[in-house]
mmCIF file of C-alpha atoms in Angstrom:
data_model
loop_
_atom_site.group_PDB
_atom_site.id
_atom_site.type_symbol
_atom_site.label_atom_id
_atom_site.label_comp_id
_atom_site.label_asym_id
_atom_site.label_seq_id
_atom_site.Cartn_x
_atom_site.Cartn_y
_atom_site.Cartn_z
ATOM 1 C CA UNK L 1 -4.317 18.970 -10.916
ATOM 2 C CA UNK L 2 -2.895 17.549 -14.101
ATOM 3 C CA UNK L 3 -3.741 14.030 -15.424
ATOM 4 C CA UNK L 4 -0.967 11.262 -13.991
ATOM 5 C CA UNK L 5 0.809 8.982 -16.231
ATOM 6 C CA UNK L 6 1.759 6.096 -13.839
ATOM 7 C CA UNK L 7 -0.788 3.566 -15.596
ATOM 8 C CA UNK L 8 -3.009 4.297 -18.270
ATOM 9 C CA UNK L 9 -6.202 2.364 -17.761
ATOM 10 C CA UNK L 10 -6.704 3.490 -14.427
ATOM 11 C CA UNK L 11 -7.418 7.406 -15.067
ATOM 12 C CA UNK L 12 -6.274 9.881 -12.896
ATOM 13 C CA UNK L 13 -5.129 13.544 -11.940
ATOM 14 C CA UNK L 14 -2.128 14.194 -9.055
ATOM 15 C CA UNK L 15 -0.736 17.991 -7.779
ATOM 16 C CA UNK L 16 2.028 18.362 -4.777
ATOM 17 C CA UNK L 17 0.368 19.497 -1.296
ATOM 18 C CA UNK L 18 2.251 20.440 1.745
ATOM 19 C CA UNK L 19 2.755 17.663 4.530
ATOM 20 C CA UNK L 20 4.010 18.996 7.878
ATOM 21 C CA UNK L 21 6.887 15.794 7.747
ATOM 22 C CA UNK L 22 7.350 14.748 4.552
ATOM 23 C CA UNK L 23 10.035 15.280 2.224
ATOM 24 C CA UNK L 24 7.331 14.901 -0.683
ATOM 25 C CA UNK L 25 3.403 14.789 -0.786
ATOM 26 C CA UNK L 26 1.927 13.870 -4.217
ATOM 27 C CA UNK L 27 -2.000 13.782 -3.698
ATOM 28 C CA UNK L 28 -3.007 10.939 -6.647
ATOM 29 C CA UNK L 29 -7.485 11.496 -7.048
ATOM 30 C CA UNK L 30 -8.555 8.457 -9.139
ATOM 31 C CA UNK L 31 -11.530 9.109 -11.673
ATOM 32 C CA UNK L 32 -13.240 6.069 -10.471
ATOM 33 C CA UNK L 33 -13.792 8.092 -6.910
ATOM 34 C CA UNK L 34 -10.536 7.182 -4.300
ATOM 35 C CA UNK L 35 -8.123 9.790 -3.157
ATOM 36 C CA UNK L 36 -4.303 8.225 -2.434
ATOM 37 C CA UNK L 37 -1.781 10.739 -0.660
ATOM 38 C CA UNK L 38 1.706 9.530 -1.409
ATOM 39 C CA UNK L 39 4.554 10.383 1.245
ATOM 40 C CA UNK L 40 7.988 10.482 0.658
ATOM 41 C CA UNK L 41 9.524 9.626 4.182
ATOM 42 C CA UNK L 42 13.712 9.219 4.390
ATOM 43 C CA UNK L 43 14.751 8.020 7.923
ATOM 44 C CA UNK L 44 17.725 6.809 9.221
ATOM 45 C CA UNK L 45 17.194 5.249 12.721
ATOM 46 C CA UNK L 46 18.945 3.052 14.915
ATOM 47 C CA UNK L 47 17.026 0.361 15.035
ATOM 48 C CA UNK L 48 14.678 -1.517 13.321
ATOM 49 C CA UNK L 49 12.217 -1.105 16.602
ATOM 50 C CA UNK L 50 12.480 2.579 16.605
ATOM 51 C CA UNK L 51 11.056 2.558 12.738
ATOM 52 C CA UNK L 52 8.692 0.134 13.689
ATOM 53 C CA UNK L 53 7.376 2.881 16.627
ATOM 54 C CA UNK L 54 7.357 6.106 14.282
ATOM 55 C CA UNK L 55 5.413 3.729 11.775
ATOM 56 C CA UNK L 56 2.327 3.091 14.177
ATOM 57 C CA UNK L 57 3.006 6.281 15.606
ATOM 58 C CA UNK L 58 2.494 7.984 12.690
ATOM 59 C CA UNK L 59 -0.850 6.788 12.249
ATOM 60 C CA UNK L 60 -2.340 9.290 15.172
ATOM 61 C CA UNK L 61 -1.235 12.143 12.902
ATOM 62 C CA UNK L 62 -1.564 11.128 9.180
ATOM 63 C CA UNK L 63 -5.031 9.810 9.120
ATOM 64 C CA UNK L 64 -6.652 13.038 10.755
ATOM 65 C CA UNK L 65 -3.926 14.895 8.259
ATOM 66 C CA UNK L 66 -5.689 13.067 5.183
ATOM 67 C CA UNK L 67 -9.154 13.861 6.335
ATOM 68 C CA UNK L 68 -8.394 17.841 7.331
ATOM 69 C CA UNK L 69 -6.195 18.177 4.014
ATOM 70 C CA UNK L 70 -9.204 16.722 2.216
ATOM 71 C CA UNK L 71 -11.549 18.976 3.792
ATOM 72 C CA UNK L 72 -9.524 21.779 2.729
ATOM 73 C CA UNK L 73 -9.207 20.398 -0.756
ATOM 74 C CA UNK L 74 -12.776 20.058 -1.353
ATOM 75 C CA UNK L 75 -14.413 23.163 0.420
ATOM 76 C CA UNK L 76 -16.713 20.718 2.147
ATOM 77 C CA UNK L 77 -18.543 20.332 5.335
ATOM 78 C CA UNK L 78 -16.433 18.384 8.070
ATOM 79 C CA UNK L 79 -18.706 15.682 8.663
ATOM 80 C CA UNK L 80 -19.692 14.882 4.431
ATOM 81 C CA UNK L 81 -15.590 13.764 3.879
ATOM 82 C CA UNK L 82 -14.969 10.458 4.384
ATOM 83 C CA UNK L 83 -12.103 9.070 7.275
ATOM 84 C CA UNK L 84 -9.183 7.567 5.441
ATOM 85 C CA UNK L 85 -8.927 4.037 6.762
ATOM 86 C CA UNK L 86 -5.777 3.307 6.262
ATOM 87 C CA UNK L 87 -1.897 3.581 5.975
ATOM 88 C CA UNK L 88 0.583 1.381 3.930
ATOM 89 C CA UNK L 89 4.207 1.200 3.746
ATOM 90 C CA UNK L 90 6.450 0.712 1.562
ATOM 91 C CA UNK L 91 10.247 0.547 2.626
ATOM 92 C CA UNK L 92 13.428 1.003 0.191
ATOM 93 C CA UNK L 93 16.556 -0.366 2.104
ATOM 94 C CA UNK L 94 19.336 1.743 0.993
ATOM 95 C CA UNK L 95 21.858 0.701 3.549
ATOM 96 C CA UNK L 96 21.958 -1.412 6.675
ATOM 97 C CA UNK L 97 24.775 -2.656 9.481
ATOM 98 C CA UNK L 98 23.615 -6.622 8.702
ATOM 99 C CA UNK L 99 25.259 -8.946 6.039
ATOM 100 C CA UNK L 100 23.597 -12.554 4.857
ATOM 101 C CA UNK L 101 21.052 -14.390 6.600
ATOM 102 C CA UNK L 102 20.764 -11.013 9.392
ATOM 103 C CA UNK L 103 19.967 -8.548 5.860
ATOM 104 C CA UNK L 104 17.384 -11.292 4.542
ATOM 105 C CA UNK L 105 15.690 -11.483 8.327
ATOM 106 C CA UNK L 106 15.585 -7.366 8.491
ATOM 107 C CA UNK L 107 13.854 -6.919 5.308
ATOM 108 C CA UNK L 108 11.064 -9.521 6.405
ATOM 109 C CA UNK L 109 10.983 -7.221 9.981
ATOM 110 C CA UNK L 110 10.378 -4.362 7.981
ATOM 111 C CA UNK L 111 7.700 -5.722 5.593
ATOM 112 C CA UNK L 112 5.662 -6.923 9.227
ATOM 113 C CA UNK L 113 6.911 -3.936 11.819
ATOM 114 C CA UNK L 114 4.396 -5.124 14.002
ATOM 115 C CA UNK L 115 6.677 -7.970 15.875
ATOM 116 C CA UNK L 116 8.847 -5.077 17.528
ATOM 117 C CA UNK L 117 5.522 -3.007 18.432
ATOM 118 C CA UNK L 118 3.239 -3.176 22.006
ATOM 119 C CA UNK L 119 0.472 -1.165 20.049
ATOM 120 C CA UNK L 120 -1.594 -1.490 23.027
ATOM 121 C CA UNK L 121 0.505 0.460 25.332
ATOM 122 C CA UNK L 122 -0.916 2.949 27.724
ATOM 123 C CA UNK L 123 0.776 6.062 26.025
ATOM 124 C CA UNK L 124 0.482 4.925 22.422
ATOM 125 C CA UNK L 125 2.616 2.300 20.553
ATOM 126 C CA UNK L 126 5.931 1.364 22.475
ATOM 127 C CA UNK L 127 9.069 -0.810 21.488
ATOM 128 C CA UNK L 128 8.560 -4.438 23.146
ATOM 129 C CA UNK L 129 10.408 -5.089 25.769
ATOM 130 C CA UNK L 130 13.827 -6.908 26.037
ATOM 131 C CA UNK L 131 15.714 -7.821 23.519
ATOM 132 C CA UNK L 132 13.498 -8.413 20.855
ATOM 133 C CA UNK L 133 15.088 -6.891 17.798
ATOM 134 C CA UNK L 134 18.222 -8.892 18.244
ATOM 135 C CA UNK L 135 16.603 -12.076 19.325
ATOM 136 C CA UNK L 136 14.914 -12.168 15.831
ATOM 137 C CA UNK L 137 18.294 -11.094 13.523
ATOM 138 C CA UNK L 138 19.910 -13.568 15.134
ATOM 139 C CA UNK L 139 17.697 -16.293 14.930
ATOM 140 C CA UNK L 140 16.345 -15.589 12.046
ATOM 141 C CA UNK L 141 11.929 -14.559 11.825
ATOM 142 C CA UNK L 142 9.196 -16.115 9.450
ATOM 143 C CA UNK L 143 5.520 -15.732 8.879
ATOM 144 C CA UNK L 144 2.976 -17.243 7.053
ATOM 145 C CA UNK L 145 1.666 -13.967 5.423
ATOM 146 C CA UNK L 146 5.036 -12.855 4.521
ATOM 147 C CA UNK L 147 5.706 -13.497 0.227
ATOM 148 C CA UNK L 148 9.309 -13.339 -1.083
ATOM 149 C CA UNK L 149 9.306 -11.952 -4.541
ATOM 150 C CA UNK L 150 12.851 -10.889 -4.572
ATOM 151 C CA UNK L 151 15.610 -12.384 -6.513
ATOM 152 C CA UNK L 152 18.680 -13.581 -6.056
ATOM 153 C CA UNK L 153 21.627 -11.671 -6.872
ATOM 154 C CA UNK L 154 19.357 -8.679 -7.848
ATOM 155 C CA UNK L 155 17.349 -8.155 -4.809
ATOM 156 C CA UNK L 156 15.160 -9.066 -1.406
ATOM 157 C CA UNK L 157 11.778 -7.899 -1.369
ATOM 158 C CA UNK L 158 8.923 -9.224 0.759
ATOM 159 C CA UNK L 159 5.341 -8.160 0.687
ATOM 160 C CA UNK L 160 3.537 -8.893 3.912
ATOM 161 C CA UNK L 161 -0.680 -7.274 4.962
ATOM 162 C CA UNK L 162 1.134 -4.414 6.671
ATOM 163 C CA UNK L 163 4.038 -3.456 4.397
ATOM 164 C CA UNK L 164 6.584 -3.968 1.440
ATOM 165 C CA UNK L 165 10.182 -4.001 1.979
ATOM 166 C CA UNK L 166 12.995 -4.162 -1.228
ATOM 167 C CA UNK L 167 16.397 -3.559 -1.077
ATOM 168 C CA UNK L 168 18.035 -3.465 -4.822
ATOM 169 C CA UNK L 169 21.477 -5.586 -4.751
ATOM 170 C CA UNK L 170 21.670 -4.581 -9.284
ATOM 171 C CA UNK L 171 21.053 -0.886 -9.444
ATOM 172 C CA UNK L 172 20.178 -2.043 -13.239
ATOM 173 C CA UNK L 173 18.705 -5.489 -12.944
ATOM 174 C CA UNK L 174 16.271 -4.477 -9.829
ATOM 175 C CA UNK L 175 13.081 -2.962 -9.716
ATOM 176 C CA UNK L 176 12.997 0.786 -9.402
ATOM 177 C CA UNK L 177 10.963 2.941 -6.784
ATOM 178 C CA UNK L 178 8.535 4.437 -9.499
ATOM 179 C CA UNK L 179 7.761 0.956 -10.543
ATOM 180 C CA UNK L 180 7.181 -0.448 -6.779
ATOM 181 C CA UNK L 181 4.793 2.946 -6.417
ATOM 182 C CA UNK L 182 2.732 2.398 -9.574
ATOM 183 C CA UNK L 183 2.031 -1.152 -8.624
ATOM 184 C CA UNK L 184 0.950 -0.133 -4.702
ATOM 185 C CA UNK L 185 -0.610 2.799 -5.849
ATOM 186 C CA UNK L 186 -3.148 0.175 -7.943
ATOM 187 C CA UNK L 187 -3.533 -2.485 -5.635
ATOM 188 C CA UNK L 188 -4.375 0.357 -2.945
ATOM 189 C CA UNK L 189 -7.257 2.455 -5.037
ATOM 190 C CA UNK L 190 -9.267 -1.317 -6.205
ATOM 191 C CA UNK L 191 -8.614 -2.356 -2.533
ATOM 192 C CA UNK L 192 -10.523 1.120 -1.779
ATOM 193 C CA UNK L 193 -12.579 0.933 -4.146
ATOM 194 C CA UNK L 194 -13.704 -2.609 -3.596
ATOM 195 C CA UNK L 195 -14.259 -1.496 0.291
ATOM 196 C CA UNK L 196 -16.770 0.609 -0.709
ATOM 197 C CA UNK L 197 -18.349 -1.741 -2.404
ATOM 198 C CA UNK L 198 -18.610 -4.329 0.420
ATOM 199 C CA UNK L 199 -19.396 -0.963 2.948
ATOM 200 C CA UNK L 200 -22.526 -0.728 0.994
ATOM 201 C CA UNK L 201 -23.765 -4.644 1.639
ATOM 202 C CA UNK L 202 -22.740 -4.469 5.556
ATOM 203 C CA UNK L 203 -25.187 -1.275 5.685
ATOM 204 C CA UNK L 204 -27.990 -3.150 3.775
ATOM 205 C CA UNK L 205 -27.514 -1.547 0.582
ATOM 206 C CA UNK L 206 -27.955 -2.621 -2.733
ATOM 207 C CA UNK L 207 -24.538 -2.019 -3.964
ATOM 208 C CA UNK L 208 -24.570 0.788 -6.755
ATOM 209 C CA UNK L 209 -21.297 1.887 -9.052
ATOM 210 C CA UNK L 210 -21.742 4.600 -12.516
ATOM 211 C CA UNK L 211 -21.859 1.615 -15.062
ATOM 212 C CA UNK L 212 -18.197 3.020 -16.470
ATOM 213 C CA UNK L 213 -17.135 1.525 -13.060
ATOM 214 C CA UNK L 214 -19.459 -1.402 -12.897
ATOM 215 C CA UNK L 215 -18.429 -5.164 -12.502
ATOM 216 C CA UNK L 216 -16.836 -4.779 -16.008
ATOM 217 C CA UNK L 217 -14.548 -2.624 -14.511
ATOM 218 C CA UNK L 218 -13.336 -4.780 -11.569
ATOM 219 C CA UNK L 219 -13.346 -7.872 -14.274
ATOM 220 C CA UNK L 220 -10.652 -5.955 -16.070
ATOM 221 C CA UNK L 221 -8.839 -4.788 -13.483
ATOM 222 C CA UNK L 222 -8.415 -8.236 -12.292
ATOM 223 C CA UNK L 223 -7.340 -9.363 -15.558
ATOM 224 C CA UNK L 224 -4.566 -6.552 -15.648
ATOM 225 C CA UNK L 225 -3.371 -7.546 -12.413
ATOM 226 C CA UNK L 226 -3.519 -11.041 -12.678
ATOM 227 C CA UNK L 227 -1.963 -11.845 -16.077
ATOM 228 C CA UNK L 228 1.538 -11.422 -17.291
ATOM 229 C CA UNK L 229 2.066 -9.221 -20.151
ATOM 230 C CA UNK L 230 3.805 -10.241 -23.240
ATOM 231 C CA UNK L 231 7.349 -7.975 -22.545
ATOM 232 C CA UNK L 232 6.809 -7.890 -18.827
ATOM 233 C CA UNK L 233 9.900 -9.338 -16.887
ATOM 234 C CA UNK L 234 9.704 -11.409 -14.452
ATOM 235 C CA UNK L 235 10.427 -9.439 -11.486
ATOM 236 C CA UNK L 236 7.332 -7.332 -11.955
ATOM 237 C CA UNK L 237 4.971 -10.858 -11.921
ATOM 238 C CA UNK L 238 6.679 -11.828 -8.695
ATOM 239 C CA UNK L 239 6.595 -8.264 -7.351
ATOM 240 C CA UNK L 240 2.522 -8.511 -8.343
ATOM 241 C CA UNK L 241 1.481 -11.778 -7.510
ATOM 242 C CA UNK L 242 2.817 -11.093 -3.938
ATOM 243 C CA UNK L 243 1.541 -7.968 -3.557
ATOM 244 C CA UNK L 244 -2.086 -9.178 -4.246
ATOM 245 C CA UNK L 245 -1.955 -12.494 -2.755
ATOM 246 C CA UNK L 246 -0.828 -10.116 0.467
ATOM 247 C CA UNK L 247 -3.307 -8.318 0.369
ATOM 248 C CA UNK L 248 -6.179 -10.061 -0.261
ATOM 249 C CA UNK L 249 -7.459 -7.915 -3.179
ATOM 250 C CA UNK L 250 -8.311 -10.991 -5.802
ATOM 251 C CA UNK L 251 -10.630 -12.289 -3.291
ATOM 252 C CA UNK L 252 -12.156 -8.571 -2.902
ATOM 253 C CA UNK L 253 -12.425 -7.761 -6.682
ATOM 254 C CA UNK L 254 -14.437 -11.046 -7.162
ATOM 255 C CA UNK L 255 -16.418 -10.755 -4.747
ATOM 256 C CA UNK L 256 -17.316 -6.834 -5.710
ATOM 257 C CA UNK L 257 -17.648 -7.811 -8.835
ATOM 258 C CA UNK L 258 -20.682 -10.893 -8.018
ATOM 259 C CA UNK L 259 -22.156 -7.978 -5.809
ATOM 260 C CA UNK L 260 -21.867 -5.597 -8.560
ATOM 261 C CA UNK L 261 -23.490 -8.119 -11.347
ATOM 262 C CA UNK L 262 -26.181 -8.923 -8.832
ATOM 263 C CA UNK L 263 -27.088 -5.073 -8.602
ATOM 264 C CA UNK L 264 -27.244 -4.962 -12.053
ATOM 265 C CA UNK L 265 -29.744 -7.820 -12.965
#
């Protein structure tokens, strides 16, 4: 593995692997002790709804893919790695049959896929049925966990608990992918990392950390993710703030952080 760039205070080391699917694997191992697989994806489907299904779909294959690859990586006993928990996903619009308020409604479908899913189907996550897709582009769809951090005449971008969906309208003025991937890649390692963490007080543990990774740790990485720096523009604050307040991790870091301190004294 060689050391990754993609934010300095938060060491770590990526390499390629081979994904059955993907277009591109990069497997990102953080120094404070969470793996992140990224996957490259490109699909072009014909509806919303059938994205939606692949998404959950996915889920049945990927996860036990993590944990195997993992496995493999290590050179470890089956049972001793741990199961990865979860899967996020973040969409890049590049191109779409709707136009006004239809685009703006799409991108908020995409950033909560769920809507257009019966994930408790017999045979496995199924499109809902009637109508459903077009019901919502036409009428338009809304949720309260949804967060707009798009801006006009450059972009739409929402961040919702399930998903992040941006489609660049300024190829110069927007956001780029790299930068949308950096700030995910963050939020997801302190969300695992801060899981672990609260793992440890729901089995009755006295939650433990290597002092490098202590509550001084999580006190800083909420600082970096919660204040604006000096030359940062302003798309990256909005694209920030709504990623966090989506997904709950300012809430998690402080409360790791109490548990942490507690330890400690």
């Amino acid at each position: 593995m060689r050391p990754s760039a993609h934010d300095g205070w938060l060491e770590s080391s990526s390499a390629r692997v081979d994904h059955p699917e993907a277009q591109e694997c990069v497997l990102h191992v953080f120094a404070c002790g969470v793996a992140v697989f990224h996957l490259v994806q490109p699909h072009q489907p014909a509806a919303l709804t059938e994205l939606a299904v692949w998404r959950y779909r996915s889920y049945a294959s990927d996860l036990p893919w993590a944990r195997d690859k993992l496995r493999d990586l290590m050179d470890e006993d089956h049972a001793r790695v741990p199961n990865p928990e979860y899967v996020l996903s973040l969409y890049w619009l590049t191109s779409g049959p709707w136009s006004g308020d239809a685009h703006d409604t799409a991108l908020r479908l995409l950033s909560t896929p769920s809507v257009l899913v019966d994930r408790g189907a017999p045979d496995g996550p199924a499109p809902l049925g009637g109508p459903v897709e077009e019901s919502l582009l036409a009428t338009g769809f809304d949720h309260p966990d949804i967060v707009s951090f798009g801006v006009r005449g450059v972009s739409t971008a929402y961040a919702g608990w399930s998903g992040v969906a941006y489609a660049s309208h300024s190829r110069e003025r927007s956001l780029t992918i790299d930068e949308l991937v950096t700030c995910e890649l963050t939020v997801q390692v302190l969300w695992c990392f801060t899981r672990q963490v609260q793992q440890m007080i729901e089995d009755g543990q006295d939650p433990f950390m290597p002092q490098q990774y202590g509550w001084r740790f999580l006190r800083a990485a909420s600082s970096r993710l919660t204040t604006a720096r000096a030359q940062e523009t302003a798309q990256h604050v909005l694209m920030r703030e709504a990623i966090m307040k989506t997904s709950g991790l300012a809430e998690r870091l402080r409360a790791a952080q109490d548990a942490l301190r507690e330890g400690v004294g």
